Coordinates of C-alpha atoms in Angstrom, one line a residue:
Chain A
M17 CA 46.5 -18.8 16.8
K18 CA 46.3 -15.8 14.6
T19 CA 44.2 -16.0 11.4
K20 CA 47.5 -15.7 9.2
E21 CA 48.1 -19.4 10.8
L22 CA 45.0 -20.8 9.8
D23 CA 45.4 -23.5 7.3
T24 CA 42.6 -25.8 7.5
I25 CA 38.9 -24.9 8.3
A26 CA 35.9 -27.4 8.7
I27 CA 32.4 -26.0 7.7
L28 CA 29.6 -28.3 8.9
G29 CA 26.3 -27.6 6.8
L30 CA 26.4 -26.4 3.4
G31 CA 23.3 -24.2 2.9
L32 CA 23.1 -20.5 2.6
L33 CA 25.4 -19.6 5.2
G34 CA 27.8 -22.6 5.3
G35 CA 28.1 -22.4 1.3
S36 CA 28.7 -18.5 1.5
L37 CA 31.3 -19.0 4.2
G38 CA 33.1 -21.3 2.0
L39 CA 33.2 -18.9 -1.0
A40 CA 34.0 -16.0 1.2
V41 CA 36.8 -17.9 2.9
N42 CA 38.4 -18.8 -0.4
R43 CA 38.4 -15.0 -1.5
A44 CA 39.8 -13.7 1.8
F45 CA 42.2 -16.7 2.9
A46 CA 43.2 -18.4 -0.5
H47 CA 45.6 -20.7 1.0
V48 CA 43.2 -22.1 3.5
K49 CA 42.1 -25.8 2.9
R50 CA 38.1 -25.9 3.3
V51 CA 36.6 -29.0 4.4
G52 CA 32.8 -29.2 4.2
Y53 CA 30.2 -31.7 5.6
S54 CA 26.7 -32.2 4.7
H55 CA 24.4 -35.2 5.5
R56 CA 22.8 -34.9 2.0
A57 CA 24.6 -36.3 -0.9
V58 CA 23.1 -33.7 -3.3
T59 CA 24.5 -31.0 -1.3
R60 CA 27.7 -32.4 -1.0
K61 CA 27.9 -32.7 -4.8
K62 CA 26.8 -29.0 -5.2
A63 CA 29.2 -27.6 -2.8
L64 CA 32.1 -29.2 -4.5
G65 CA 30.8 -28.4 -7.7
A66 CA 30.4 -24.5 -6.8
G67 CA 33.8 -24.4 -5.3
A68 CA 32.6 -23.7 -1.7
V69 CA 34.9 -26.2 -0.4
D70 CA 38.1 -27.9 -1.3
V71 CA 37.2 -31.3 0.3
I72 CA 33.8 -32.6 1.1
C73 CA 33.0 -35.4 3.9
K74 CA 30.0 -37.4 4.6
D75 CA 31.1 -37.8 8.3
A76 CA 31.3 -34.9 10.5
A77 CA 34.0 -36.4 12.8
Q78 CA 36.3 -36.9 9.7
A79 CA 35.7 -33.5 8.6
V80 CA 36.9 -31.8 11.7
R81 CA 40.2 -33.8 12.0
D82 CA 42.5 -31.5 10.9
A83 CA 40.6 -28.3 11.3
Q84 CA 42.0 -25.5 13.6
L85 CA 38.6 -23.7 13.1
V86 CA 35.2 -25.6 13.0
V87 CA 32.1 -23.8 12.0
L88 CA 28.7 -25.2 12.5
A89 CA 26.4 -23.9 10.0
S90 CA 23.6 -26.4 9.8
P91 CA 20.3 -25.5 11.6
I92 CA 20.4 -24.9 15.3
G93 CA 18.3 -27.8 16.0
T94 CA 20.9 -30.2 14.8
F95 CA 23.9 -28.7 16.8
E96 CA 23.5 -31.1 20.0
E97 CA 23.9 -34.0 17.7
L98 CA 26.6 -32.6 15.7
M99 CA 28.5 -31.7 18.7
R100 CA 28.3 -35.3 20.0
E101 CA 29.6 -36.4 16.3
I102 CA 32.7 -34.4 16.5
A103 CA 33.4 -34.1 20.1
G104 CA 36.0 -37.0 20.0
S105 CA 37.8 -35.9 16.7
L106 CA 38.4 -32.2 17.6
R107 CA 42.0 -31.1 17.6
E108 CA 42.8 -30.0 21.1
D109 CA 44.2 -26.5 20.0
G110 CA 41.1 -26.1 17.7
I111 CA 38.3 -23.4 18.0
V112 CA 34.7 -24.3 17.4
T113 CA 32.1 -21.7 16.5
D114 CA 28.7 -21.6 15.1
V115 CA 26.5 -19.4 13.1
G116 CA 23.2 -19.9 14.8
S117 CA 20.7 -17.1 15.3
T118 CA 20.5 -17.8 19.3
K119 CA 23.5 -18.2 21.5
V120 CA 22.6 -19.3 25.2
L121 CA 21.8 -22.7 24.1
P122 CA 24.6 -23.4 21.5
V123 CA 27.0 -22.0 24.3
R124 CA 25.6 -24.4 27.0
W125 CA 25.3 -27.2 24.5
A126 CA 29.3 -26.8 23.7
R127 CA 30.2 -26.6 27.3
E128 CA 28.3 -29.9 28.2
I129 CA 29.3 -32.0 25.1
L130 CA 32.6 -30.5 23.9
G131 CA 33.8 -29.6 27.4
S132 CA 36.9 -27.4 28.1
K133 CA 39.3 -29.3 26.0
V134 CA 38.5 -26.9 22.9
Q135 CA 37.8 -23.1 22.8
Y136 CA 34.0 -22.4 21.9
L137 CA 33.0 -19.2 20.9
G138 CA 29.7 -18.4 19.4
S139 CA 29.2 -16.1 16.2
H140 CA 26.2 -14.7 15.0
P141 CA 26.9 -13.1 11.6
M142 CA 23.7 -11.3 10.6
A143 CA 23.7 -12.2 6.9
G144 CA 21.3 -14.2 4.9
S145 CA 17.7 -13.8 3.4
E146 CA 14.6 -15.3 3.0
Q147 CA 16.3 -17.7 0.4
R148 CA 17.9 -20.9 1.6
G149 CA 20.4 -23.3 0.4
M150 CA 23.7 -23.8 -1.4
D151 CA 22.1 -22.5 -4.7
F152 CA 21.9 -18.8 -3.2
A153 CA 25.4 -18.9 -1.5
R154 CA 27.7 -16.0 -2.6
A155 CA 31.1 -14.8 -1.5
D156 CA 30.0 -11.3 -0.6
L157 CA 27.2 -12.4 1.7
F158 CA 29.0 -11.1 4.8
E159 CA 30.2 -8.1 3.4
N160 CA 29.3 -4.9 5.5
A161 CA 27.0 -6.8 7.8
Q162 CA 27.0 -7.1 11.4
C163 CA 28.6 -9.9 13.4
I164 CA 28.0 -10.6 17.0
L165 CA 30.5 -12.7 19.0
T166 CA 29.2 -14.1 22.5
P167 CA 32.3 -14.5 24.9
T168 CA 31.7 -16.0 28.2
A169 CA 34.1 -15.7 31.3
Q170 CA 35.6 -19.1 30.0
T171 CA 36.8 -17.5 26.6
K172 CA 40.5 -16.8 26.2
Q173 CA 41.4 -13.6 24.9
V174 CA 43.2 -15.1 21.9
T175 CA 40.2 -16.9 20.8
L176 CA 38.1 -13.7 20.9
E177 CA 40.9 -11.9 18.8
F178 CA 41.1 -14.8 16.4
M179 CA 37.4 -14.9 15.7
T180 CA 37.0 -11.0 15.6
D181 CA 40.0 -11.1 12.8
F182 CA 38.4 -13.9 10.9
W183 CA 34.8 -12.3 10.6
T184 CA 36.4 -8.9 10.0
S185 CA 38.6 -10.5 7.2
L186 CA 35.3 -11.5 5.5
G187 CA 34.1 -8.0 5.6
M188 CA 32.1 -7.9 8.6
R189 CA 31.6 -5.4 11.5
V190 CA 32.1 -7.4 14.6
C191 CA 31.0 -6.6 18.4
T192 CA 30.4 -8.4 21.3
R193 CA 27.6 -9.4 23.7
N194 CA 27.2 -12.1 26.3
P195 CA 24.9 -14.9 25.3
A196 CA 22.0 -14.0 27.4
E197 CA 22.2 -10.3 26.3
H198 CA 22.5 -11.4 22.6
D199 CA 19.3 -13.4 22.8
R200 CA 17.5 -10.8 24.5
V201 CA 18.4 -8.2 21.9
L202 CA 17.9 -10.6 18.9
A203 CA 14.6 -11.3 20.3
R204 CA 13.5 -7.8 19.5
I205 CA 15.5 -6.9 16.4
S206 CA 15.2 -10.4 14.5
H207 CA 12.7 -13.0 16.1
L208 CA 10.1 -10.5 16.9
P209 CA 10.1 -9.0 13.3
H210 CA 9.6 -12.7 11.9
V211 CA 6.8 -13.5 14.3
L212 CA 5.1 -10.0 13.2
A213 CA 5.4 -10.7 9.7
S214 CA 4.2 -14.1 9.8
A215 CA 1.3 -12.9 11.9
L216 CA 0.4 -10.2 9.4
V217 CA 0.4 -12.7 6.5
N218 CA -1.9 -14.9 8.5
C219 CA -4.4 -11.9 9.3
S220 CA -5.8 -11.8 6.0
D221 CA -7.2 -14.2 3.5
A222 CA -5.2 -14.8 -0.1
E223 CA -7.8 -13.1 -2.1
Q224 CA -7.4 -9.9 0.1
I225 CA -3.6 -9.7 0.1
L226 CA -3.7 -10.2 -3.7
L227 CA -4.6 -6.4 -3.5
C228 CA -1.5 -5.5 -1.7
G229 CA 1.0 -2.9 -2.5
K230 CA 4.7 -2.7 -2.0
G231 CA 4.5 -1.9 1.7
F232 CA 2.7 -5.2 2.6
L233 CA 5.4 -7.2 0.4
D234 CA 8.3 -5.6 2.1
T235 CA 6.9 -6.0 5.6
T236 CA 6.2 -9.7 5.1
R237 CA 9.4 -10.6 3.2
I238 CA 10.9 -12.4 5.9
A239 CA 7.9 -14.5 6.6
S240 CA 8.8 -16.4 3.4
G241 CA 11.9 -17.7 5.5
P242 CA 12.2 -21.5 5.9
P243 CA 9.6 -22.3 8.7
G244 CA 11.4 -25.2 10.2
M245 CA 14.6 -23.2 10.6
W246 CA 12.5 -20.3 12.2
R247 CA 10.6 -22.8 14.5
D248 CA 14.0 -23.9 15.7
I249 CA 15.1 -20.4 16.3
L250 CA 11.9 -19.3 18.1
M251 CA 12.0 -22.3 20.5
A252 CA 15.6 -21.9 21.3
N253 CA 14.8 -18.4 22.2
A254 CA 11.3 -19.1 23.7
D255 CA 11.4 -16.9 26.7
H256 CA 12.9 -13.8 25.2
T257 CA 10.7 -13.9 22.2
A258 CA 7.5 -14.6 24.2
S259 CA 8.3 -11.6 26.3
A260 CA 9.2 -9.4 23.1
I261 CA 5.7 -10.4 21.7
G262 CA 4.2 -9.3 25.0
R263 CA 5.8 -6.1 24.5
A264 CA 4.4 -5.8 20.9
I265 CA 0.9 -6.5 22.1
K266 CA 1.2 -3.7 24.6
E267 CA 2.2 -1.2 22.0
L268 CA -0.5 -2.5 19.6
T269 CA -3.1 -2.6 22.2
R270 CA -2.2 1.2 22.9
L271 CA -2.7 2.3 19.6
Q272 CA -5.9 0.1 19.2
K273 CA -7.4 2.1 22.2
A274 CA -6.3 5.5 20.9
L275 CA -8.0 4.7 17.6
Q276 CA -10.9 3.8 19.4
K277 CA -11.0 7.1 21.4
G278 CA -10.0 9.1 18.6
D279 CA -7.0 10.2 20.4
E280 CA -5.1 11.9 17.5
K281 CA -2.3 13.1 19.7
A282 CA -1.4 9.6 20.9
I283 CA -1.4 8.3 17.5
M284 CA 0.7 11.1 16.1
K285 CA 3.1 10.6 19.0
M286 CA 3.5 7.0 18.3
L287 CA 4.0 7.4 14.5
S288 CA 6.4 10.2 14.9
D289 CA 8.4 8.3 17.5
A290 CA 8.8 5.4 15.1
Q291 CA 9.6 7.5 12.1
L292 CA 12.2 9.5 13.9
K293 CA 13.9 6.5 15.3
R294 CA 13.7 4.6 12.0
N295 CA 15.2 7.4 10.2
E296 CA 18.2 7.9 12.5
L297 CA 18.7 4.0 12.3
V298 CA 18.7 4.4 8.4
E299 CA 21.2 7.2 8.7
K300 CA 23.6 5.4 10.5
K301 CA 23.2 2.1 8.5
I302 CA 24.0 4.1 5.5
K303 CA 27.2 5.7 7.0
R304 CA 28.4 2.2 8.1
K305 CA 27.6 1.0 4.5
E306 CA 25.4 -1.4 5.9
M307 CA 22.7 -0.4 3.5
P308 CA 22.8 1.5 0.2
A309 CA 22.3 5.4 0.3
Chain B
M17 CA -16.9 11.3 -21.6
K18 CA -14.4 8.9 -23.0
T19 CA -10.5 9.6 -22.1
K20 CA -9.6 10.6 -25.6
E21 CA -12.1 13.4 -25.1
L22 CA -10.1 14.6 -22.1
D23 CA -8.4 17.8 -22.8
T24 CA -8.0 19.6 -19.1
I25 CA -7.2 17.8 -15.8
A26 CA -6.8 19.6 -12.4
I27 CA -4.3 17.9 -9.9
L28 CA -5.0 19.5 -6.1
G29 CA -2.0 18.8 -4.2
L30 CA 1.4 18.1 -5.7
G31 CA 3.3 15.8 -3.5
L32 CA 4.5 12.4 -4.5
L33 CA 1.1 11.3 -5.8
G34 CA 0.1 14.6 -7.3
G35 CA 3.6 15.3 -8.8
S36 CA 3.7 11.8 -10.2
L37 CA 0.4 11.9 -11.7
G38 CA 1.1 15.2 -13.6
L39 CA 4.3 13.3 -15.2
A40 CA 2.4 10.2 -15.9
V41 CA -0.6 12.2 -17.5
N42 CA 2.0 14.1 -19.8
R43 CA 3.4 10.8 -21.0
A44 CA -0.1 8.7 -21.4
F45 CA -1.9 11.9 -22.6
A46 CA 0.4 14.3 -24.3
H47 CA -2.3 16.8 -25.5
V48 CA -4.1 17.3 -22.2
K49 CA -3.7 20.6 -20.3
R50 CA -2.7 19.8 -16.7
V51 CA -3.6 22.5 -14.2
G52 CA -2.0 22.1 -10.8
Y53 CA -2.8 23.6 -7.4
S54 CA -0.8 23.8 -4.2
H55 CA -1.2 25.9 -0.9
R56 CA 2.5 26.2 -0.7
A57 CA 4.5 28.6 -3.0
V58 CA 7.6 26.5 -3.0
T59 CA 5.7 23.3 -4.2
R60 CA 3.9 25.3 -7.1
K61 CA 7.2 26.6 -8.0
K62 CA 8.8 23.2 -8.2
A63 CA 5.9 21.4 -9.8
L64 CA 6.2 23.9 -12.7
G65 CA 9.9 23.6 -12.9
A66 CA 9.8 19.8 -12.9
G67 CA 7.2 19.8 -15.7
A68 CA 4.6 17.9 -13.7
V69 CA 1.9 20.7 -14.5
D70 CA 1.3 23.0 -17.5
V71 CA -0.4 25.6 -15.4
I72 CA 0.0 26.4 -11.8
C73 CA -2.9 28.0 -9.4
K74 CA -2.5 29.1 -5.9
D75 CA -6.5 29.0 -5.8
A76 CA -8.0 25.6 -5.9
A77 CA -11.3 27.0 -7.2
Q78 CA -9.6 28.7 -10.2
A79 CA -7.8 25.3 -11.0
V80 CA -10.8 23.3 -11.3
R81 CA -12.8 25.8 -13.2
D82 CA -12.1 24.3 -16.9
A83 CA -11.2 20.8 -15.8
Q84 CA -13.2 17.6 -17.1
L85 CA -11.2 15.7 -14.3
V86 CA -10.4 17.0 -10.9
V87 CA -8.0 14.8 -8.7
L88 CA -7.8 15.4 -5.2
A89 CA -4.1 14.4 -4.4
S90 CA -3.5 16.4 -1.1
P91 CA -3.6 14.4 2.2
I92 CA -7.0 13.1 3.3
G93 CA -7.2 15.4 6.2
T94 CA -7.4 18.3 3.8
F95 CA -10.2 16.8 1.6
E96 CA -13.3 18.4 3.3
E97 CA -11.8 22.0 3.0
L98 CA -10.8 21.4 -0.4
M99 CA -14.1 20.2 -1.5
R100 CA -15.7 23.4 0.1
E101 CA -13.5 25.5 -1.8
I102 CA -14.0 23.8 -5.3
A103 CA -17.7 22.9 -5.1
G104 CA -19.0 26.2 -6.6
S105 CA -16.6 26.3 -9.6
L106 CA -16.8 22.7 -10.7
R107 CA -18.0 22.1 -14.5
E108 CA -21.4 20.4 -14.4
D109 CA -20.3 17.4 -16.8
G110 CA -17.0 17.1 -14.8
I111 CA -15.9 14.0 -12.9
V112 CA -14.0 14.4 -9.4
T113 CA -11.9 11.6 -8.0
D114 CA -9.1 11.3 -5.2
V115 CA -6.3 9.4 -4.4
G116 CA -6.9 8.9 -0.7
S117 CA -6.1 5.7 1.2
T118 CA -9.5 5.4 2.5
K119 CA -12.8 5.6 0.8
V120 CA -15.9 5.7 3.0
L121 CA -15.1 9.2 4.4
P122 CA -14.2 11.0 1.1
V123 CA -17.1 9.5 -0.9
R124 CA -19.6 10.8 2.2
W125 CA -17.8 14.1 2.2
A126 CA -18.4 14.3 -1.6
R127 CA -22.0 13.5 -1.4
E128 CA -22.6 16.0 1.2
I129 CA -20.5 18.8 -0.1
L130 CA -20.3 18.5 -3.8
G131 CA -23.8 17.0 -4.2
S132 CA -25.2 15.2 -7.1
K133 CA -24.3 17.8 -9.7
V134 CA -20.9 16.2 -10.4
Q135 CA -19.8 12.7 -10.5
Y136 CA -17.6 11.7 -7.8
L137 CA -15.7 8.3 -8.0
G138 CA -13.2 7.2 -5.4
S139 CA -9.8 6.0 -6.6
H140 CA -7.0 4.4 -4.7
P141 CA -3.9 4.0 -6.8
M142 CA -1.9 1.8 -4.5
A143 CA 1.7 3.2 -5.6
G144 CA 3.8 5.3 -3.3
S145 CA 6.7 4.7 -1.0
E146 CA 7.9 6.1 2.3
Q147 CA 9.4 9.0 0.5
R148 CA 7.0 12.0 0.2
G149 CA 6.9 15.2 -1.7
M150 CA 7.3 16.6 -5.5
D151 CA 11.1 15.8 -5.2
F152 CA 10.2 12.2 -5.4
A153 CA 7.7 12.3 -8.2
R154 CA 8.2 10.0 -11.2
A155 CA 6.2 9.4 -14.5
D156 CA 6.3 5.6 -13.8
L157 CA 5.1 5.5 -10.1
F158 CA 1.7 3.9 -11.3
E159 CA 2.9 1.4 -13.7
N160 CA 2.1 -2.2 -12.9
A161 CA 0.5 -1.3 -9.5
Q162 CA -3.0 -1.8 -8.5
C163 CA -6.0 0.8 -8.4
I164 CA -9.0 0.2 -6.6
L165 CA -12.1 2.3 -7.6
T166 CA -15.1 2.6 -5.3
P167 CA -18.3 3.0 -7.1
T168 CA -21.7 3.3 -5.2
A169 CA -25.1 3.0 -6.3
Q170 CA -25.0 6.6 -7.6
T171 CA -22.1 6.0 -9.8
K172 CA -22.7 6.3 -13.8
Q173 CA -21.4 3.4 -15.7
V174 CA -19.9 6.0 -18.1
T175 CA -18.0 7.6 -15.0
L176 CA -16.7 4.0 -14.1
E177 CA -15.6 3.4 -17.4
F178 CA -13.8 6.8 -17.8
M179 CA -11.9 6.4 -14.5
T180 CA -10.9 2.5 -15.5
D181 CA -9.6 3.7 -18.7
F182 CA -7.7 6.6 -17.3
W183 CA -5.8 4.6 -14.5
T184 CA -5.2 1.6 -17.0
S185 CA -3.7 4.3 -19.5
L186 CA -1.2 5.3 -16.8
G187 CA -0.2 1.3 -16.5
M188 CA -2.3 0.3 -13.4
R189 CA -4.3 -2.7 -12.8
V190 CA -7.8 -1.7 -11.9
C191 CA -10.4 -3.3 -9.8
T192 CA -13.6 -2.2 -8.0
R193 CA -14.8 -2.6 -4.5
N194 CA -17.8 -0.7 -2.6
P195 CA -16.3 2.0 -0.1
A196 CA -16.8 0.0 3.0
E197 CA -15.3 -3.1 1.5
H198 CA -12.4 -1.3 0.5
D199 CA -11.8 0.2 3.8
R200 CA -12.2 -3.3 5.5
V201 CA -9.6 -4.9 3.3
L202 CA -7.1 -1.9 3.2
A203 CA -7.2 -2.1 7.0
R204 CA -5.6 -5.4 6.8
I205 CA -3.2 -5.0 3.9
S206 CA -2.0 -1.5 4.2
H207 CA -3.0 0.2 7.4
L208 CA -2.2 -2.7 9.7
P209 CA 1.1 -3.1 8.1
H210 CA 2.0 0.6 8.9
V211 CA 0.9 0.0 12.4
L212 CA 2.9 -3.1 13.1
A213 CA 5.9 -1.7 11.4
S214 CA 5.9 1.3 13.7
A215 CA 5.1 -0.6 17.0
L216 CA 7.9 -2.9 15.9
V217 CA 10.4 0.2 15.8
N218 CA 9.0 1.5 19.2
C219 CA 9.7 -2.0 20.9
S220 CA 13.5 -1.6 21.0
D221 CA 15.9 1.3 21.8
A222 CA 17.9 2.9 19.5
E223 CA 21.0 1.2 20.7
Q224 CA 19.7 -2.2 20.1
I225 CA 18.3 -1.6 16.8
L226 CA 21.4 -0.5 15.4
L227 CA 22.5 -4.2 15.5
C228 CA 19.7 -4.9 13.0
G229 CA 20.1 -6.8 9.8
K230 CA 18.1 -6.3 6.6
G231 CA 15.2 -8.4 7.8
F232 CA 14.3 -5.7 10.4
L233 CA 15.1 -2.7 7.9
D234 CA 12.6 -4.2 5.4
T235 CA 10.0 -5.0 7.9
T236 CA 10.0 -1.6 9.1
R237 CA 10.4 0.4 6.0
I238 CA 7.0 2.0 5.9
A239 CA 7.3 3.0 9.6
S240 CA 9.4 6.1 7.6
G241 CA 6.5 7.3 6.1
P242 CA 4.9 10.7 7.0
P243 CA 3.3 10.5 10.5
G244 CA 0.9 13.3 9.7
M245 CA -0.5 11.5 6.7
W246 CA -0.6 8.1 8.3
R247 CA -2.3 9.8 11.5
D248 CA -4.9 11.0 9.2
I249 CA -5.3 7.7 7.2
L250 CA -5.7 5.6 10.4
M251 CA -8.3 8.1 11.8
A252 CA -10.4 8.1 8.7
N253 CA -10.3 4.3 8.9
A254 CA -10.4 3.8 12.7
D255 CA -13.0 1.2 13.3
H256 CA -11.6 -1.3 10.7
T257 CA -7.9 -0.5 11.7
A258 CA -8.9 -1.2 15.3
S259 CA -10.5 -4.5 14.5
A260 CA -7.4 -5.4 12.3
I261 CA -5.1 -4.8 15.2
G262 CA -7.4 -7.1 17.4
R263 CA -6.9 -9.7 14.9
A264 CA -3.2 -9.3 14.9
I265 CA -3.0 -9.3 18.7
K266 CA -5.1 -12.4 18.7
E267 CA -2.6 -14.1 16.1
L268 CA 0.4 -13.0 18.6
T269 CA -1.3 -14.0 21.5
R270 CA -1.7 -17.7 20.1
L271 CA 2.0 -17.9 19.1
Q272 CA 3.1 -16.4 22.4
K273 CA 1.2 -19.0 24.2
A274 CA 2.6 -21.8 22.0
L275 CA 6.2 -20.5 22.9
Q276 CA 5.5 -20.6 26.7
K277 CA 4.2 -24.0 26.4
G278 CA 6.9 -25.3 24.2
D279 CA 4.0 -26.2 21.5
E280 CA 6.4 -26.8 18.4
K281 CA 3.6 -28.1 16.3
A282 CA 1.6 -25.1 16.6
I283 CA 4.6 -22.7 15.9
M284 CA 5.5 -24.9 12.9
K285 CA 1.8 -24.6 11.6
M286 CA 1.8 -20.8 12.0
L287 CA 5.0 -20.4 10.1
S288 CA 4.2 -22.6 7.3
D289 CA 0.8 -21.1 6.8
A290 CA 2.4 -17.8 6.4
Q291 CA 5.2 -19.0 4.3
L292 CA 2.9 -21.0 2.0
K293 CA 0.7 -18.0 1.7
R294 CA 3.3 -15.2 1.1
N295 CA 5.0 -17.6 -1.5
E296 CA 1.6 -18.0 -3.5
L297 CA 1.2 -14.2 -3.4
V298 CA 4.6 -13.5 -4.6
E299 CA 4.3 -15.7 -7.5
K300 CA 1.0 -14.1 -8.4
K301 CA 2.5 -10.7 -8.1
I302 CA 5.5 -11.7 -10.2
K303 CA 3.1 -13.2 -12.9
R304 CA 1.3 -9.8 -13.0
K305 CA 4.5 -7.8 -13.2
E306 CA 3.6 -6.1 -9.8
M307 CA 7.0 -7.3 -8.5
P308 CA 10.3 -8.2 -10.2
A309 CA 11.0 -12.0 -10.6

């Protein structure tokens, strides 16, 4: 299937990502019918009112019936149950994807629950914020952001091409990693930052942090993200995240020792390495338009 | 002395803070003569060109001669030498302050080098960014930001009132802490965040972090700050920073163990505590206009 042949998409879960997806699809594929599902009545009403979907269902199985593309956009902790609900109603030629932040478990669940009848390909559109819910949904959420697809040996080339075109049409930069490599990298660049931000907030009492400046606020921004969602993400990537935390502890211990010994050179090297690496990163991100100049 | 009696200020060091101070003083105290000092010819030229100072000197002792208020705005590593240079040229009724990020050492150096002839009172205007230098100086840098004054038993009430009025006139919220308490709190809310941000960048290779999203970029923003300046800050507050790092390691170890044991409740508690505490902080900061709503 080509993206121009897409006529019906089902979006299961209408939070920040699902809602924004509906709005973005409407802009990029105006002719596509968007069927939405949420288990909450208030969200169903909001999504329809905001024009994030054309049709709304309170039954996931019904929502996917005609869809060529089904997108799981609910919290990762709900995926297994949702897959069981829709497994019997999927189109045989359909593609199923998800927008979860870890990929090994969703891919495994899909193989076990959906079987080989449908093509499943994990997506990780790295967009979002510490905000959550349909209220913050916006059509441009995915623009100039990175999307990682996680094909396996079972993924058909045509499915990979379809999903690449799909996210590219929404303005994303698409790359691929196998599910395990995805989770290993994400532990470092996404799950560890969340853990460090939360730990940093927990290190000081409320009266102390009230004195903080912009640096502290930026460094801890993501700690305002929904804890339930993040608990599920960390649990779904527990091994890699635990090992990433171990790496961070090692780095911190080294600096702590350097401070205790007054080893100026070691401190300078650590700070210089970090500055250089981040400045190069920022330069590349600006060139790719993933951040403003 | 009252701030309305101020007629001459000397600003020693014309980087982001010193340059912005010159511009801000011009706006708040239009009649005050601003004498600047920098050891670099190019900075002296820039500061004069940008209108950050009225008069520029290449000799610190000469710069302070007529000043009722002297502000050390160079990197903390230069304070001792600078104090020795100016000690013999200060006005007897003058007030000396600094804008350094740690306070125990500057206060000690001032007592040893400047003696009791002048009133020394440490200031920590918590403004700035990862950018540095005169090029980024702006008149509104101090607006709606926090300034911590660090009086000691030797500080005269009139000096404390003068410095409070001075920073308040530039738009700052002023509070006081003794130097040791200042350094202890700052280790948690400023020096530890810098260490964590740098460690996070150093935890991943350049190819991996290129995949990162906005969360990683915000969490690591301050790691782009000048390493030499930060080395000096960390060294000047080594004990408190090392102990703050120890606290962070403890927090991280706890989460690592919870992940390894699959202890969902412990993970949820840590994330919820952090979210709640940060959201309350943000609410207060918005109310105080220290961050946009």
